[in-house]
Short mmCIF file of C-alpha atoms in Angstrom, two decimals:
data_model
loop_
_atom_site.label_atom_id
_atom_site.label_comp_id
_atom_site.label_asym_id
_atom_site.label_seq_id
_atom_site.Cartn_x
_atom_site.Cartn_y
_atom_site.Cartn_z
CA UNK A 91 -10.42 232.50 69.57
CA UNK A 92 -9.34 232.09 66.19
CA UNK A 93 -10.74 233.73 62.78
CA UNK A 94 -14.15 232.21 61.87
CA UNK A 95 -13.86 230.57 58.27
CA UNK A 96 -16.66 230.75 56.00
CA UNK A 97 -18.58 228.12 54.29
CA UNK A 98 -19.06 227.63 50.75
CA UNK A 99 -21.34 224.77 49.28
CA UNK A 100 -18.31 222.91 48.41
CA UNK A 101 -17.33 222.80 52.86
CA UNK A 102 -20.91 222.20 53.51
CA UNK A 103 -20.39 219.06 50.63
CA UNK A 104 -17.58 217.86 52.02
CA UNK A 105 -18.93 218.18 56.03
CA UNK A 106 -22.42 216.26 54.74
CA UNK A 107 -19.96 213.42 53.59
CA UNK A 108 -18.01 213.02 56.48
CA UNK A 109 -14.76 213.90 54.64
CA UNK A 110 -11.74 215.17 56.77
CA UNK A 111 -10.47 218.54 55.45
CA UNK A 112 -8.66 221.45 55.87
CA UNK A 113 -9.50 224.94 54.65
CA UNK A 114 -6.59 228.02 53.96
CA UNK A 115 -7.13 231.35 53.33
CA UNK A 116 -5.10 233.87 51.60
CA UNK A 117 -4.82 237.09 49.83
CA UNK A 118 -5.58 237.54 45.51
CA UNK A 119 -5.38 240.17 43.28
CA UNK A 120 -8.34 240.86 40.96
CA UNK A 121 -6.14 241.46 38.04
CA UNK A 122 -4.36 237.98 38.70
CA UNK A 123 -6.22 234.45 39.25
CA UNK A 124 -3.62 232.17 37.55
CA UNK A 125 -2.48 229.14 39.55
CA UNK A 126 0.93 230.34 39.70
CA UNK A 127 -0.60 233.61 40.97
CA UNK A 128 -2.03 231.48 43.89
CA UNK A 129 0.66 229.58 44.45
CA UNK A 130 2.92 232.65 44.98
CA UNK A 131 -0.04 234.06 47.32
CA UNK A 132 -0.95 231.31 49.43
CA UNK A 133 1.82 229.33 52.29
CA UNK A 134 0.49 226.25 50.86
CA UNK A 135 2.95 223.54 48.75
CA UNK A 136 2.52 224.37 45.03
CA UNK A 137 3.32 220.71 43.95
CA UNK A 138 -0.12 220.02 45.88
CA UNK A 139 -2.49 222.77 44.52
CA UNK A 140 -4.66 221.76 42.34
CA UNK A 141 -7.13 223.52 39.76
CA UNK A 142 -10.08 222.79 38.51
CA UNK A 143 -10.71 223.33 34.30
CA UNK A 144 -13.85 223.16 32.72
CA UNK A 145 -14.21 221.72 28.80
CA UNK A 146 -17.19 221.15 26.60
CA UNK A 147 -17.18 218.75 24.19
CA UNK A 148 -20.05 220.97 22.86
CA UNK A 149 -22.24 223.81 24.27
CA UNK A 150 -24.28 221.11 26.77
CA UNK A 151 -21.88 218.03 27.62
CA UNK A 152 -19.03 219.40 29.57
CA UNK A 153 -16.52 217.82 32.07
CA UNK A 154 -14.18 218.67 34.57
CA UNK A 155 -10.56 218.07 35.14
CA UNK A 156 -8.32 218.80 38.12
CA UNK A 157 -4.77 218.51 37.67
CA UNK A 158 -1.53 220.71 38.94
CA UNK A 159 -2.17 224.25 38.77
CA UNK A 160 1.74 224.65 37.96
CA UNK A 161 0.78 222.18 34.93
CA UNK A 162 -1.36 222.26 31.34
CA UNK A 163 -4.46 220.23 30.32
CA UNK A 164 -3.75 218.69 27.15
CA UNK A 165 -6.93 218.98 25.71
CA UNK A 166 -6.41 216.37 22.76
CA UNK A 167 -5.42 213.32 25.21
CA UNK A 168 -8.52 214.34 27.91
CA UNK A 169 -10.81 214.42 25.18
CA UNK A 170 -10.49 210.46 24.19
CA UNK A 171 -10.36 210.05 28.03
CA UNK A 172 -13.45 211.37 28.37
CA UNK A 173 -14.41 209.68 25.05
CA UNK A 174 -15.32 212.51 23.37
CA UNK A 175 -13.96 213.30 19.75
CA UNK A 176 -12.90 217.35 20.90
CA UNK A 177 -12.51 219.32 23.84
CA UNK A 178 -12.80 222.79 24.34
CA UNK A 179 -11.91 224.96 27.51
CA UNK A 180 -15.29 226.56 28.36
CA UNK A 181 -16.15 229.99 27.38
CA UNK A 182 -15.58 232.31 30.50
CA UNK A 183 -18.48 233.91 29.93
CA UNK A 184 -19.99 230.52 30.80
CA UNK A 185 -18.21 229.52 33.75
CA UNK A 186 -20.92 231.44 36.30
CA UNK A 187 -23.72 229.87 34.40
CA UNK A 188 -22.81 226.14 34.15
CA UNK A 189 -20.90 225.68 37.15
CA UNK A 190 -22.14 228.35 40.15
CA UNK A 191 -18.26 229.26 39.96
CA UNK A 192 -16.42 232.35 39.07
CA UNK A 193 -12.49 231.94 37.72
CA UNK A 194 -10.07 231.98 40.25
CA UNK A 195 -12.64 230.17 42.75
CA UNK A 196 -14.50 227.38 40.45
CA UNK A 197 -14.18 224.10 43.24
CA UNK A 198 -14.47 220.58 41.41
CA UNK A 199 -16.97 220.08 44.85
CA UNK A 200 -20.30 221.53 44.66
CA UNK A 201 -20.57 222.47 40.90
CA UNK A 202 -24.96 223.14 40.12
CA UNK A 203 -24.84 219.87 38.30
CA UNK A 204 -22.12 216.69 39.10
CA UNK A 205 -20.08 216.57 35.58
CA UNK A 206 -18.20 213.43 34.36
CA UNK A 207 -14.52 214.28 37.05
CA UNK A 208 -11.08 213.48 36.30
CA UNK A 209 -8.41 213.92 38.76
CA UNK A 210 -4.68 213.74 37.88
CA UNK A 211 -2.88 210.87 38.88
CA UNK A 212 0.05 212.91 40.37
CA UNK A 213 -2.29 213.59 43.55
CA UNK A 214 -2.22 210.01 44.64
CA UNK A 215 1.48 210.84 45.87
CA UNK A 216 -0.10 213.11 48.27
CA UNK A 217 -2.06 212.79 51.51
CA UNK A 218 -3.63 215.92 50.66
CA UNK A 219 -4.32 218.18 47.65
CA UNK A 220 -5.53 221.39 47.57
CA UNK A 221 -8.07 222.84 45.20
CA UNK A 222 -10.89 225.62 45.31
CA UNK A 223 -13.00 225.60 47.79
CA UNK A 224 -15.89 227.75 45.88
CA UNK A 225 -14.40 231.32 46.41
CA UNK A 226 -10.84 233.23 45.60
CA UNK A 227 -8.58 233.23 47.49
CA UNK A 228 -9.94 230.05 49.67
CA UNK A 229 -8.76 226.59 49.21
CA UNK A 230 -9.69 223.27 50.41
CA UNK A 231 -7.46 220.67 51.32
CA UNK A 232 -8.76 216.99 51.34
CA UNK A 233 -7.27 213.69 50.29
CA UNK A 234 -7.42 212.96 46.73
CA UNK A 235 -9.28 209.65 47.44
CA UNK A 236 -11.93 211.34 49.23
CA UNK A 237 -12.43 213.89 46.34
CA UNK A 238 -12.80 211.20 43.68
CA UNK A 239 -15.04 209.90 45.95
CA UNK A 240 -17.30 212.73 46.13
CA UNK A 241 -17.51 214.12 42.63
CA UNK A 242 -17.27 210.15 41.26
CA UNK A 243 -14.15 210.86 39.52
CA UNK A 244 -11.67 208.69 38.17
CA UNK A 245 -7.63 209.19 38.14
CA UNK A 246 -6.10 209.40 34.46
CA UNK A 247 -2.74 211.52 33.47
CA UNK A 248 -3.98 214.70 32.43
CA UNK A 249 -1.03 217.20 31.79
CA UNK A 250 1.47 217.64 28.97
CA UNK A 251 4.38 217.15 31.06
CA UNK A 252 3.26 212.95 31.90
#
């Protein structure tokens, strides 16, 4: 019998919606919750991990962007997609409080409250992207259509490198 995966809110989200997925475990150190960190953790194709980055355009409107986790948000060009005048990342500190997420496991899926979503445009050349699935070291791997679906999120170019 194989190992018995847990379930976060964002699985039991994505199970309630009838969304096809895939979940994938692996090993993190404590001291190191970058994306690169993960990719060089997990068997999983880097150029399909995604990761999720919280902003506030001040301390109670705040939005949520996924994009490569190999890539940077570029904070100025999100914030007049969003249509906000500035952008900041959110205060760690914070993170726990307004999302139910800690770093290094913060899913776009299941957040306490649905925030305005963005999703990179570079994940419509996949089948499947990975991102959080609400704990370290666990990811969830759904198609990106099927994300925006669920979080209402629309597809815009995010990083600094498009």
């Amino acid at each position: 019998m194989g190992k018995k995966h847990k379930k976060t809110n964002a699985i039991r989200m994505v199970e309630q919606a009838g969304i096809t997925y895939e979940q994938h475990e692996y090993d993190y150190d404590e001291n190191h919750l970058s994306g690169r960190d993960a990719a060089k953790h997990s068997d999983l194709p880097a150029k399909q991990m995604y990761k999720t980055i919280v902003c506030q355009a001040n301390p109670r409107d705040h939005y949520v962007f996924v994009l490569p986790i190999l890539e940077e948000l570029d904070l100025k060009h999100c914030a007049r997609i969003a249509g906000v005048k500035k952008l900041e990342l959110l205060p760690l500190q914070d993170l726990l409080k307004v999302t139910g997420y800690v770093r290094g496991g913060c899913s776009p899926v299941g957040m306490k409250q649905l925030f305005p979503t963005y999703i990179d445009q570079s994940s419509l050349a996949y089948d499947m992207i990975y991102v959080s699935a609400g704990k370290r070291g666990f990811q969830l791997g759904l198609a990106p259509k099927d994300l925006a679906s669920l979080v209402q999120a629309e597809f815009h170019a995010l990083s600094r490198d498009e």
